[in-house]
Coordinates of C-alpha atoms in Angstrom, one line a residue:
G1 CA -48.7 -212.6 52.6
Q2 CA -49.2 -211.9 48.9
P3 CA -50.1 -214.0 47.1
Y4 CA -53.1 -215.6 48.7
L5 CA -54.0 -218.7 46.8
D6 CA -51.6 -221.7 46.8
G7 CA -52.2 -222.1 43.1
I8 CA -53.9 -220.6 39.9
R9 CA -54.7 -223.0 37.0
I10 CA -55.5 -221.0 33.6
N11 CA -57.7 -222.7 31.3
V12 CA -57.4 -221.3 27.8
V13 CA -61.1 -221.8 26.0
P14 CA -61.1 -220.7 22.8
D15 CA -65.0 -220.8 22.6
E16 CA -66.1 -218.3 25.2
S17 CA -70.0 -219.9 25.3
G18 CA -68.8 -222.4 27.0
L19 CA -67.4 -220.1 30.1
A20 CA -70.9 -220.0 31.9
A21 CA -71.5 -223.2 32.5
A22 CA -68.1 -223.4 33.7
L23 CA -68.6 -221.0 36.4
R24 CA -72.3 -222.2 37.0
T25 CA -71.0 -226.1 37.2
K26 CA -67.7 -224.0 39.3
A27 CA -65.3 -225.6 37.4
A28 CA -63.9 -221.9 37.1
D29 CA -63.5 -219.3 39.9
M30 CA -63.3 -216.3 37.7
A31 CA -63.0 -215.9 33.9
I32 CA -61.8 -212.7 31.6
V33 CA -64.5 -212.6 28.6
T34 CA -64.2 -210.3 25.6
D35 CA -67.4 -211.7 23.8
A36 CA -70.0 -209.6 24.5
K37 CA -72.3 -212.3 23.6
V38 CA -71.6 -214.1 26.3
A39 CA -71.4 -211.7 28.4
R40 CA -75.0 -210.9 28.3
T41 CA -75.7 -214.4 29.4
L42 CA -73.5 -214.1 31.9
R43 CA -75.0 -210.8 33.5
S44 CA -78.3 -212.8 33.5
E45 CA -77.0 -215.2 36.1
T46 CA -78.1 -214.9 39.6
T47 CA -74.8 -216.4 40.8
I48 CA -72.5 -214.8 39.2
T49 CA -71.1 -210.9 39.2
L50 CA -69.7 -209.5 35.4
D51 CA -67.9 -206.2 35.5
S52 CA -67.3 -204.1 32.5
K53 CA -64.6 -201.9 31.4
P54 CA -63.9 -200.0 28.3
S55 CA -61.0 -202.2 26.4
L56 CA -58.4 -200.6 25.1
S57 CA -58.4 -203.1 22.4
Y58 CA -60.1 -201.8 19.3
N59 CA -61.5 -203.1 15.8
L60 CA -60.5 -202.7 12.6
L61 CA -60.0 -203.5 9.5
F62 CA -56.5 -204.2 8.1
M63 CA -56.3 -202.8 4.1
N64 CA -53.4 -203.5 2.3
T65 CA -52.4 -200.9 0.3
K66 CA -50.2 -203.2 -1.8
R67 CA -52.7 -204.8 -3.6
K68 CA -55.2 -202.8 -6.8
P69 CA -57.6 -201.2 -6.1
L70 CA -57.0 -200.5 -2.7
D71 CA -53.4 -199.0 -3.9
N72 CA -55.9 -195.8 -4.3
V73 CA -57.0 -193.2 -1.7
M74 CA -60.0 -192.6 -3.0
V75 CA -60.8 -196.0 -3.2
R76 CA -59.9 -196.8 0.5
Q77 CA -61.7 -193.3 1.3
A78 CA -65.3 -193.8 -0.2
I79 CA -64.8 -197.7 2.0
A80 CA -64.7 -195.3 4.7
Y81 CA -67.3 -193.6 3.7
A82 CA -69.7 -196.6 3.1
I83 CA -69.2 -198.0 6.5
D84 CA -71.8 -197.5 9.1
R85 CA -69.9 -197.8 12.6
K86 CA -72.6 -197.7 14.8
A87 CA -74.2 -200.4 13.0
I88 CA -71.5 -202.9 13.3
I89 CA -71.1 -201.7 17.3
D90 CA -75.1 -202.4 17.7
A91 CA -74.6 -206.0 15.8
V92 CA -71.7 -207.5 16.9
A93 CA -71.1 -206.1 20.5
F94 CA -75.2 -205.6 21.5
G95 CA -74.5 -201.7 21.4
E96 CA -71.7 -201.9 24.4
G97 CA -69.1 -200.0 22.2
E98 CA -67.1 -197.2 21.6
I99 CA -66.2 -195.7 17.9
T100 CA -62.5 -195.1 17.9
G101 CA -60.0 -193.8 16.2
P102 CA -56.4 -194.5 16.0
I103 CA -55.9 -193.5 19.2
A104 CA -58.5 -195.7 22.0
P105 CA -61.0 -193.1 23.4
S106 CA -59.4 -194.1 26.9
L107 CA -56.3 -192.3 26.1
A108 CA -58.8 -188.8 26.4
N109 CA -55.8 -186.5 27.0
Y110 CA -54.6 -187.9 23.1
A111 CA -57.9 -189.7 21.1
L112 CA -59.2 -187.0 18.9
P113 CA -63.2 -187.4 19.4
T114 CA -64.3 -189.4 15.7
S115 CA -66.6 -186.3 15.2
Q116 CA -63.7 -184.6 14.1
Y117 CA -63.1 -186.7 10.7
P118 CA -65.5 -186.1 8.1
L119 CA -65.0 -189.6 6.8
Y120 CA -66.4 -191.3 10.2
T121 CA -69.9 -189.8 8.7
R122 CA -71.5 -192.5 6.8
D123 CA -71.8 -190.6 3.4
V124 CA -72.8 -193.6 0.7
A125 CA -73.3 -190.7 -2.2
K126 CA -70.2 -188.9 -1.2
A127 CA -68.9 -193.1 -1.6
K128 CA -69.5 -193.6 -5.5
Q129 CA -68.6 -190.1 -6.3
L130 CA -65.2 -191.0 -4.7
L131 CA -65.3 -193.8 -6.7
Q132 CA -66.3 -192.0 -9.8
Q133 CA -63.0 -190.2 -8.9
A134 CA -60.7 -192.5 -8.7
N135 CA -61.6 -194.3 -12.8
V136 CA -60.4 -197.8 -11.7
G137 CA -63.5 -199.4 -12.6
P138 CA -65.9 -202.1 -10.1
V139 CA -64.6 -201.8 -7.2
S140 CA -64.4 -205.8 -5.3
F141 CA -61.7 -207.4 -3.2
T142 CA -61.7 -209.8 -0.5
I143 CA -62.3 -209.6 2.8
L144 CA -60.3 -212.5 5.3
T145 CA -61.2 -213.3 8.4
S146 CA -61.0 -215.9 11.3
T147 CA -63.2 -218.2 13.0
T148 CA -61.8 -216.4 16.3
E149 CA -60.4 -213.9 16.5
P150 CA -62.6 -211.5 16.8
A151 CA -65.4 -214.4 17.5
Y152 CA -68.0 -212.0 16.0
G153 CA -65.5 -211.4 13.1
K154 CA -67.4 -213.2 9.8
D155 CA -70.6 -211.2 11.1
E156 CA -69.0 -208.2 11.5
A157 CA -67.0 -209.3 7.5
Q158 CA -70.7 -209.6 7.2
L159 CA -72.1 -206.2 7.6
V160 CA -69.1 -204.1 5.5
Q161 CA -70.1 -206.4 2.7
A162 CA -74.0 -204.7 3.8
Q163 CA -72.8 -201.9 3.7
L164 CA -70.5 -201.2 1.3
A165 CA -72.7 -202.9 -1.2
E166 CA -74.7 -199.6 -1.3
A167 CA -72.0 -197.9 -2.8
G168 CA -71.4 -200.3 -5.2
I169 CA -68.6 -201.6 -4.2
T170 CA -68.9 -206.1 -4.4
V171 CA -67.4 -208.0 -0.9
K172 CA -66.5 -211.4 -0.7
I173 CA -65.9 -213.4 2.4
E174 CA -62.9 -215.8 2.9
T175 CA -62.9 -217.4 6.8
T176 CA -60.1 -219.5 8.0
E177 CA -59.0 -220.7 11.5
L178 CA -57.1 -218.6 13.0
T179 CA -53.4 -220.4 12.6
Q180 CA -53.9 -220.0 8.6
Y181 CA -55.3 -216.3 9.1
V182 CA -52.2 -215.6 11.5
D183 CA -49.5 -216.6 8.5
R184 CA -51.6 -215.1 5.7
W185 CA -51.7 -211.6 7.7
L186 CA -47.6 -212.4 8.8
K187 CA -47.2 -212.3 4.6
A188 CA -49.5 -209.5 4.2
D189 CA -51.5 -212.3 1.9
F190 CA -55.1 -210.6 2.4
D191 CA -57.2 -207.3 0.3
V192 CA -58.4 -206.7 3.4
A193 CA -58.7 -208.4 6.6
T194 CA -60.7 -208.1 10.3
G195 CA -58.7 -207.5 13.4
L196 CA -58.8 -207.5 17.2
N197 CA -55.4 -205.3 18.2
G198 CA -54.0 -204.3 21.7
G199 CA -53.9 -201.6 22.8
G200 CA -51.9 -199.7 25.7
P201 CA -52.2 -196.6 28.3
D202 CA -49.7 -194.9 26.1
P203 CA -50.7 -193.3 22.3
D204 CA -47.1 -194.4 21.3
F205 CA -48.5 -198.4 21.6
Y206 CA -51.2 -197.8 19.1
V207 CA -49.2 -196.3 16.3
Y208 CA -45.4 -196.6 16.3
R209 CA -45.1 -200.3 15.2
Y210 CA -48.0 -199.9 12.2
F211 CA -47.6 -196.1 11.1
T212 CA -44.0 -195.3 11.2
N213 CA -42.2 -196.0 7.5
D214 CA -39.7 -198.2 8.9
G215 CA -42.1 -199.9 11.7
N216 CA -41.9 -203.6 12.5
L217 CA -45.5 -204.0 11.4
N218 CA -45.6 -201.5 8.7
F219 CA -45.3 -204.3 6.2
V220 CA -48.9 -205.6 7.2
T221 CA -50.5 -202.3 5.4
S222 CA -47.4 -200.9 3.6
Y223 CA -48.6 -197.2 4.2
Q224 CA -46.0 -194.6 3.6
N225 CA -46.8 -191.6 5.2
S226 CA -43.7 -188.9 6.1
V227 CA -45.7 -186.3 8.0
S228 CA -47.5 -189.1 10.0
S229 CA -44.1 -190.8 10.6
D230 CA -42.0 -187.9 11.7
A231 CA -44.6 -187.2 13.8
I232 CA -45.2 -190.4 15.9
K233 CA -41.2 -190.4 16.0
Q234 CA -41.4 -186.9 17.3
G235 CA -43.9 -187.7 19.5
R236 CA -41.7 -191.3 20.7
A237 CA -39.1 -189.1 21.4
T238 CA -40.4 -186.1 24.0
T239 CA -41.8 -186.3 27.2
D240 CA -43.8 -182.5 26.7
V241 CA -46.8 -183.8 27.2
A242 CA -48.8 -180.5 25.2
K243 CA -46.2 -181.2 21.7
R244 CA -47.4 -184.8 21.8
K245 CA -50.7 -183.9 22.4
D246 CA -50.4 -181.9 19.2
L247 CA -48.5 -184.5 17.3
Y248 CA -50.1 -187.4 18.1
T249 CA -53.6 -184.8 16.3
T250 CA -51.5 -184.2 13.3
A251 CA -50.6 -188.6 13.0
Q252 CA -54.2 -188.7 14.2
K253 CA -55.8 -186.8 11.2
E254 CA -53.1 -187.8 8.8
L255 CA -54.2 -191.7 9.3
V256 CA -57.6 -191.3 9.1
N257 CA -57.7 -189.7 5.2
G258 CA -55.1 -191.9 4.5
V259 CA -57.2 -195.3 5.7
P260 CA -54.5 -197.7 6.5
F261 CA -56.7 -199.0 8.5
I262 CA -60.3 -198.3 8.8
W263 CA -60.9 -198.2 12.7
L264 CA -64.1 -199.3 13.8
F265 CA -64.9 -199.8 17.9
V266 CA -63.2 -200.4 20.6
G267 CA -65.9 -202.8 22.9
R268 CA -66.0 -203.9 26.7
D269 CA -63.7 -206.2 28.6
Y270 CA -65.4 -208.2 31.1
V271 CA -64.6 -210.5 34.9
A272 CA -66.9 -212.9 35.6
T273 CA -66.4 -214.1 39.1
L274 CA -67.9 -216.0 42.0
P275 CA -69.6 -214.8 45.0
T276 CA -66.3 -216.9 46.9
T277 CA -63.6 -215.1 44.6
K278 CA -62.3 -212.1 46.5
G279 CA -60.3 -209.2 46.0
F280 CA -59.4 -209.4 42.5
T281 CA -59.4 -205.8 40.7
H282 CA -60.3 -205.3 37.1
L283 CA -57.8 -203.0 35.6
P284 CA -58.8 -201.5 31.6
T285 CA -55.4 -202.4 30.4
G286 CA -56.3 -206.8 30.6
S287 CA -53.6 -207.1 33.2
I288 CA -54.5 -209.9 36.1
I289 CA -51.3 -209.0 38.1
Y290 CA -54.4 -208.3 41.2
L291 CA -54.9 -212.0 41.4
R292 CA -51.8 -211.8 43.9
Q293 CA -54.2 -210.6 46.0
T294 CA -57.3 -212.3 45.1
W295 CA -58.4 -215.4 47.6
L296 CA -61.6 -217.4 47.8
N297 CA -64.0 -217.4 50.5
K298 CA -64.6 -221.3 50.6

């Protein structure tokens, strides 16, 4: 009966670049990979099978709406207009990603197509116009990023830095170890921060914690919007699918226009296995529950 294996040893590898060597030398039978650069290396290995699925997690920029000049929604909208998401996907995910809004595209019944968001069409002239209207003077801020979560966070920040410079926005980058980053994040001690947030199979998972006015993670951005907050709460309270779709449509439009996050893209999750590893089913949720039916043909 299940599970078939006598035991499972899980090694946490902070630097995913070592995974190819671990599989090649058979120090590991399977590896879960999130870094597209590492995935490219694994894909070229003839003795390794790589399976990929669209991720439910998403890459983003947290915007601290209490910090000047980010407390001005026109400044946040200007930043959104100046960002080229496709260029970021091509550079840090080697094209293996999809632009996302507040709800990941995999939740097709709820996620609005990003083509419906005007702020997603890069328009540097519009960004400059909004900054003039905001009348806050020269705009500058610092992006906080960590060395490992995601591994390409600094690269992402540098791309944003260059893109915003075209709109006259000055960006500095501060990179810390993950423990320091988490400590700063928990204190909302940043202007803007890169992030990789987990996702789930229901839209509530993406929006309730951060964007209801009393959500347990609302402190991260301090964003307050009664329209989106009420819609999200009503979405949690009903099981009517059509009604939920309408409510989450309202919430998504409000959130994108309010810019508490700048949602960038969803990448892909990868599972690499040796030919001797059998029976594992790769789920888009990232669950490893099917290790219970995995076996080794040795």
